[in-house]
Coordinates of C-alpha atoms and ligand atoms in Angstrom, one line a residue:
M19 CA 10.4 -11.4 -22.2
T20 CA 7.4 -10.4 -24.4
D21 CA 6.1 -7.5 -25.8
L22 CA 3.3 -6.9 -23.3
D23 CA 5.9 -7.7 -20.1
T24 CA 8.0 -4.8 -21.9
F25 CA 5.4 -2.3 -22.1
I26 CA 4.4 -2.8 -18.0
T27 CA 7.7 -3.0 -16.8
G28 CA 8.3 0.2 -18.5
L29 CA 5.2 2.0 -18.2
P30 CA 6.3 5.1 -15.4
K31 CA 3.5 4.3 -12.7
A32 CA 3.3 5.2 -9.1
E33 CA 2.5 2.8 -6.4
L34 CA 0.5 3.8 -3.9
H35 CA -0.8 1.2 -1.2
L36 CA 2.6 -0.4 -1.1
H37 CA 3.3 -1.1 3.2
I38 CA 7.1 -0.9 3.6
E39 CA 6.7 -3.4 6.1
G40 CA 5.3 -5.8 4.5
S41 CA 8.6 -5.9 2.0
L42 CA 10.0 -7.8 4.4
E43 CA 11.3 -9.9 2.3
P44 CA 12.9 -13.6 4.5
E45 CA 16.5 -13.3 3.6
L46 CA 16.6 -9.7 5.3
M47 CA 14.0 -11.1 7.8
F48 CA 16.9 -13.9 9.0
A49 CA 19.3 -10.9 8.9
C50 CA 17.8 -8.7 11.2
A51 CA 16.8 -11.5 12.9
H52 CA 20.5 -12.9 12.8
R53 CA 21.7 -9.2 14.3
N54 CA 19.3 -7.8 16.7
G55 CA 19.3 -11.2 18.4
I56 CA 15.6 -13.1 18.0
A57 CA 14.5 -15.4 17.6
I58 CA 12.1 -16.6 15.0
P59 CA 10.2 -19.2 14.8
Y60 CA 11.2 -20.6 11.2
A61 CA 14.5 -22.9 10.7
S62 CA 15.0 -21.5 6.7
V63 CA 13.7 -19.3 3.8
E64 CA 11.8 -21.9 2.8
A65 CA 10.9 -21.8 5.9
V66 CA 9.2 -18.5 5.7
R67 CA 7.7 -18.8 2.2
A68 CA 6.5 -22.4 3.2
A69 CA 3.9 -20.5 5.5
Y70 CA 2.6 -18.0 3.4
A71 CA -0.3 -19.7 3.0
F72 CA -3.2 -17.1 4.6
G73 CA -7.2 -17.9 4.5
N74 CA -8.7 -14.6 4.9
L75 CA -7.0 -11.1 6.2
Q76 CA -6.1 -12.2 10.1
D77 CA -3.8 -15.2 9.0
F78 CA -1.5 -12.7 7.0
L79 CA -1.4 -10.6 10.3
D80 CA -0.8 -13.3 12.7
I81 CA 2.0 -13.9 10.5
Y82 CA 2.7 -10.0 9.2
Y83 CA 3.1 -8.9 12.7
A84 CA 5.2 -11.7 13.8
G85 CA 8.3 -11.1 11.0
A86 CA 7.5 -7.7 11.9
A87 CA 9.5 -8.2 14.9
V88 CA 12.6 -8.4 13.4
L89 CA 13.2 -4.5 12.6
C90 CA 14.3 -2.8 15.6
T91 CA 17.0 0.1 14.4
A92 CA 17.2 2.5 11.8
R93 CA 19.7 0.1 9.8
D94 CA 16.6 -2.4 9.7
F95 CA 14.2 0.4 8.9
H96 CA 16.2 1.7 5.9
D97 CA 17.2 -1.7 5.3
L98 CA 13.7 -2.4 3.8
A99 CA 12.9 0.4 1.7
A100 CA 16.0 0.4 -0.1
A101 CA 15.9 -3.0 -1.0
Y102 CA 11.8 -1.6 -1.7
F103 CA 13.0 0.9 -4.0
D104 CA 15.6 -1.2 -6.2
R105 CA 12.2 -3.4 -6.6
A106 CA 10.1 -0.6 -7.7
A107 CA 12.7 0.4 -9.8
A108 CA 12.7 -2.1 -12.1
D109 CA 9.7 -2.6 -12.3
G110 CA 9.5 1.2 -13.8
V111 CA 8.5 3.0 -10.7
V112 CA 8.6 7.2 -10.8
H113 CA 6.5 7.7 -6.9
A114 CA 6.5 5.8 -3.7
E115 CA 3.4 6.5 -1.1
I116 CA 4.4 4.5 1.0
M117 CA 2.5 3.2 4.3
F118 CA 3.5 2.6 7.7
D119 CA 2.4 0.6 10.9
P120 CA 4.4 3.1 13.6
Q121 CA 2.4 0.9 16.5
T122 CA 3.3 -2.0 15.6
H123 CA 6.8 -1.0 16.5
M124 CA 6.6 1.2 19.7
A125 CA 4.9 -1.6 21.3
R126 CA 8.2 -3.6 20.9
G127 CA 9.4 -0.3 22.8
I128 CA 10.9 1.3 19.5
A129 CA 10.7 5.2 19.6
F130 CA 8.9 6.6 16.3
G131 CA 12.7 7.9 15.6
T132 CA 13.9 5.5 14.7
V133 CA 11.3 4.1 12.2
I134 CA 10.7 7.6 10.9
E135 CA 14.4 8.7 10.2
G136 CA 15.0 5.0 9.3
L137 CA 12.7 5.6 6.0
L138 CA 13.3 8.8 5.5
S139 CA 17.7 8.5 4.6
A140 CA 16.8 5.3 2.4
M141 CA 13.9 7.5 0.6
A142 CA 16.4 10.0 -0.1
E143 CA 18.9 7.7 -1.6
A144 CA 15.9 6.1 -3.3
E145 CA 15.8 10.2 -4.6
A146 CA 19.6 10.1 -5.9
K147 CA 20.5 6.5 -6.9
H148 CA 16.6 5.8 -8.7
G149 CA 15.1 9.0 -9.3
I150 CA 12.1 7.5 -7.5
T151 CA 10.8 9.9 -5.1
S152 CA 8.5 8.9 -2.2
C153 CA 6.4 10.0 1.0
L154 CA 5.3 8.2 3.7
I155 CA 1.7 7.2 4.8
M156 CA 1.1 7.1 8.8
S157 CA -1.7 4.1 9.3
F158 CA -3.2 3.7 12.6
L159 CA -3.6 0.1 13.1
R160 CA -7.5 -0.5 13.6
H161 CA -7.8 -3.1 15.5
L162 CA -6.3 -0.6 18.3
S163 CA -8.1 1.6 20.3
E164 CA -9.0 5.4 19.8
N165 CA -6.9 6.3 22.4
D166 CA -3.9 4.8 20.4
A167 CA -3.8 6.5 17.4
F168 CA -4.9 10.2 19.0
A169 CA -0.7 8.8 21.2
T170 CA 0.2 8.2 17.9
L171 CA -1.0 11.2 15.9
A172 CA 0.8 13.2 18.6
A173 CA 3.8 10.8 18.9
A174 CA 4.0 12.0 15.3
E175 CA 4.0 15.8 15.7
P176 CA 7.6 16.6 15.3
W177 CA 7.9 15.1 11.6
F178 CA 4.9 16.1 10.2
D179 CA 6.7 18.3 7.4
R180 CA 8.1 14.5 6.4
I181 CA 4.6 12.9 6.6
T182 CA 2.1 13.8 3.4
A183 CA -0.9 11.5 5.0
V184 CA -2.6 9.1 7.3
G185 CA -4.1 5.6 6.5
L186 CA -6.0 3.0 8.6
D187 CA -4.8 -0.8 8.5
S188 CA -5.4 -3.8 10.5
S189 CA -8.2 -5.9 11.0
E190 CA -11.0 -4.6 8.9
I191 CA -14.1 -6.4 10.2
G192 CA -15.3 -5.1 13.4
H193 CA -13.5 -1.6 13.2
P194 CA -15.5 0.4 10.9
P195 CA -13.6 3.6 10.0
E196 CA -16.0 5.9 12.4
K197 CA -14.5 4.4 14.9
F198 CA -11.5 6.9 13.5
A199 CA -13.2 9.8 12.3
R200 CA -12.3 12.7 15.1
V201 CA -8.4 11.1 14.9
F202 CA -8.8 11.9 11.1
A203 CA -9.9 14.9 11.5
A204 CA -7.7 15.9 13.6
A205 CA -5.0 14.3 11.2
A206 CA -6.7 16.6 8.7
A207 CA -6.5 20.2 11.4
K208 CA -2.7 19.5 10.5
G209 CA -2.8 19.3 6.6
L210 CA -2.0 16.1 6.5
R211 CA -3.8 14.2 3.3
L212 CA -6.1 10.8 4.1
V213 CA -6.8 7.6 3.1
A214 CA -8.6 4.8 4.8
H215 CA -8.5 0.6 4.1
A216 CA -11.9 0.2 3.2
G217 CA -14.8 -2.6 1.4
E218 CA -11.7 -5.3 1.9
E219 CA -12.8 -8.2 3.4
G220 CA -15.8 -5.2 5.2
P221 CA -18.8 -4.4 3.7
P222 CA -20.1 -1.8 1.5
A223 CA -20.7 0.3 4.3
Y224 CA -17.8 1.1 6.3
V225 CA -17.1 2.6 2.5
W226 CA -19.5 4.6 2.8
Q227 CA -18.3 5.9 6.4
A228 CA -14.5 5.9 5.2
L229 CA -16.4 8.6 2.5
D230 CA -18.7 10.9 5.0
G231 CA -17.1 9.7 8.2
L232 CA -13.4 9.6 7.4
K233 CA -13.4 12.3 4.1
I234 CA -10.9 10.0 2.7
D235 CA -9.1 12.0 -0.2
R236 CA -8.8 8.1 -1.3
L237 CA -10.1 4.9 -1.2
D238 CA -7.8 1.8 -0.2
H239 CA -9.1 -1.9 -1.9
G240 CA -12.4 -0.9 -2.3
N241 CA -13.3 -3.9 -3.3
R242 CA -16.2 -4.6 -2.3
S243 CA -18.0 -1.5 -3.0
L244 CA -19.2 -3.2 -6.0
E245 CA -21.8 -4.6 -4.6
D246 CA -23.7 -1.5 -4.2
A247 CA -24.5 0.9 -7.3
A248 CA -25.2 4.1 -5.4
L249 CA -21.1 3.4 -3.8
V250 CA -20.6 3.4 -7.0
D251 CA -22.1 6.0 -8.4
R252 CA -20.4 8.6 -5.8
L253 CA -17.1 6.4 -6.3
V254 CA -17.1 7.8 -9.8
G255 CA -18.9 10.9 -9.2
D256 CA -16.0 12.4 -6.5
G257 CA -13.4 10.3 -9.4
M258 CA -12.8 8.5 -6.0
T259 CA -9.0 6.8 -6.6
L260 CA -9.1 2.9 -5.4
T261 CA -5.9 1.0 -4.7
V262 CA -5.9 -2.0 -6.5
C263 CA -3.9 -5.0 -5.3
P264 CA -4.7 -7.8 -7.4
L265 CA -1.9 -10.6 -6.2
S266 CA -3.2 -9.6 -2.4
N267 CA -6.9 -10.3 -3.3
V268 CA -6.7 -13.8 -4.7
K269 CA -3.6 -14.2 -1.1
L270 CA -5.5 -13.1 2.0
C271 CA -9.3 -14.9 -0.7
V272 CA -10.7 -11.7 -1.2
V273 CA -11.2 -12.7 -4.9
P274 CA -11.3 -17.0 -5.5
A275 CA -8.4 -16.1 -8.2
I276 CA -7.1 -13.3 -10.1
E277 CA -9.1 -15.3 -13.4
D278 CA -11.9 -13.8 -11.2
H279 CA -10.6 -10.1 -10.4
P280 CA -12.9 -6.9 -11.0
I281 CA -9.8 -4.9 -12.7
D282 CA -12.3 -5.2 -15.8
R283 CA -15.3 -4.1 -14.2
M284 CA -14.0 -1.0 -11.9
L285 CA -12.4 0.5 -15.5
A286 CA -16.0 -0.7 -16.8
L287 CA -18.2 1.2 -14.6
G288 CA -15.3 4.2 -14.3
L289 CA -13.5 3.6 -11.3
R290 CA -10.7 5.5 -12.0
A291 CA -8.4 1.8 -10.6
T292 CA -4.8 1.7 -10.1
I293 CA -2.8 -1.2 -9.4
N294 CA -0.5 -2.2 -6.2
S295 CA 1.2 -4.5 -5.1
D296 CA -0.2 -4.1 -0.7
D297 CA 2.2 -6.6 0.9
P298 CA 4.3 -7.3 -1.9
A299 CA 7.7 -10.2 0.1
Y300 CA 3.7 -11.8 1.2
F301 CA 1.9 -12.6 -1.7
G302 CA 3.7 -13.6 -4.1
G303 CA 4.5 -10.3 -6.1
Y304 CA 6.1 -6.5 -6.4
I305 CA 4.2 -3.8 -8.9
A306 CA 4.7 -5.2 -12.5
D307 CA 3.6 -8.9 -11.0
N308 CA 0.4 -7.3 -10.2
F309 CA -0.2 -5.4 -13.8
R310 CA 1.5 -9.2 -14.9
A311 CA -1.0 -10.7 -13.5
V312 CA -4.2 -9.5 -14.9
A313 CA -2.9 -8.6 -18.0
Y314 CA -2.4 -12.2 -18.5
G315 CA -5.4 -13.1 -16.1
R316 CA -8.0 -10.7 -17.5
G317 CA -6.7 -10.4 -20.5
L318 CA -6.0 -6.5 -20.2
G319 CA -4.2 -5.5 -23.0
K320 CA -2.4 -1.8 -23.1
A321 CA -4.9 0.1 -23.1
D322 CA -6.0 -0.2 -19.6
L323 CA -3.2 -0.6 -18.1
A324 CA -1.6 2.1 -19.4
V325 CA -4.9 4.1 -18.1
L326 CA -3.8 1.9 -14.9
A327 CA -0.5 3.8 -15.0
R328 CA -2.5 7.1 -15.9
N329 CA -4.7 6.8 -12.8
S330 CA -2.1 6.0 -10.1
L331 CA 0.1 9.4 -11.7
T332 CA -3.6 11.4 -11.6
G333 CA -4.4 9.6 -7.4
S334 CA -1.0 10.5 -6.1
F335 CA -0.3 12.8 -3.5
L336 CA 2.6 14.8 -5.9
P337 CA 1.4 18.6 -6.9
P338 CA -0.2 18.9 -10.1
A339 CA 2.9 20.5 -12.0
A340 CA 4.7 17.0 -11.1
I341 CA 1.3 14.8 -12.3
A342 CA 2.0 17.3 -15.5
Q343 CA 5.7 16.0 -16.3
H344 CA 4.8 12.2 -15.6
L345 CA 2.0 12.9 -17.5
Q346 CA 4.2 14.0 -21.0
R347 CA 6.0 10.9 -19.7
L348 CA 3.9 8.4 -20.0
D349 CA 2.6 9.7 -23.1
A350 CA 5.9 10.1 -24.9
F351 CA 6.0 6.2 -23.7
L352 CA 3.4 5.1 -25.2
A353 CA 3.8 7.5 -28.3
M354 CA 7.2 5.0 -28.6
H355 CA 4.9 1.5 -28.0
Ligands
HPA21 N1 -5.0 -5.2 4.9 C1 -4.9 -4.5 5.9 N2 -3.8 -4.4 6.5 C2 -2.8 -4.9 6.2 C3 -2.7 -5.0 5.1 C4 -4.2 -5.2 4.3 O1 -4.2 -4.9 3.4 N3 -2.8 -5.5 4.3 C5 -0.8 -4.5 6.1 N4 -2.0 -4.5 7.1
ZN22 ZN1 -2.9 -2.5 2.3

């Protein structure tokens, strides 16, 4: 390990953009398929990995939803999240805000409670085992209807005290944020925080809608905001946190190559960018791999990497006192490095 690798792994950081279904490694996919008696269209773990070549977001989503179909029991969701936490702990993650897609599972007859109970049990274990805190972001699938999102919000009601935020993911183009303005308002009225994917493939207009129509607290991706100077000014003025996912951006052809990634431009513009893994099992790396990718691909040094880690802590939904404690630990780490 180089000095920079050690620095990256040791940096105390929060992961703010992680789809738990996207952390399903092929080995666990096979194990769940086997124990649940579900057929999968791959002969081996190597064949699964070989299928992970995507021309755009939809190519990925088709494979991602097919993979998630092996997850059936609370044990499956527990094992999925436990494996993620083990990897995150090794990467210096101190806090994780985890998205899950209940509609993907409820459409297959899996109860909301099965999904969330499996995840919550792994979250409690991760806190005891690794000292990692975590919270849940329930994401609506934007290719489905507003009614379906409202039904999902209703199904989640018994667990509102265990859910921190709602999010919006899946196929972006053709499904603008405004489609979900009413359901986001209903979620906010229940005390939930709000995040949304916007500007990954969709135009800057979708980011404006996420801000003004959905009233988001945090922006997932947001890459295409850079095409609109007034939008950049607005995001900077709002102090909006962007959850940027460099390896995802390369795999889904949002940027041509990591060497072209605009992360340093975002920081130079004053945007509060963070580094995240999105769907690490599908995109070739966990959070430290994403930090390394921008460090080597864009020549970011320790000072920039520290800003990215700091932004992840200040942009989290942790209470202010917990954020202050994490920032003290970050400063202590930086003083030694
Ligand atoms: N974009 C949209 N939907 C998603 C993604 C993403 O990167 N990952 C999982 N669902
Ligand atoms: Zn995402």
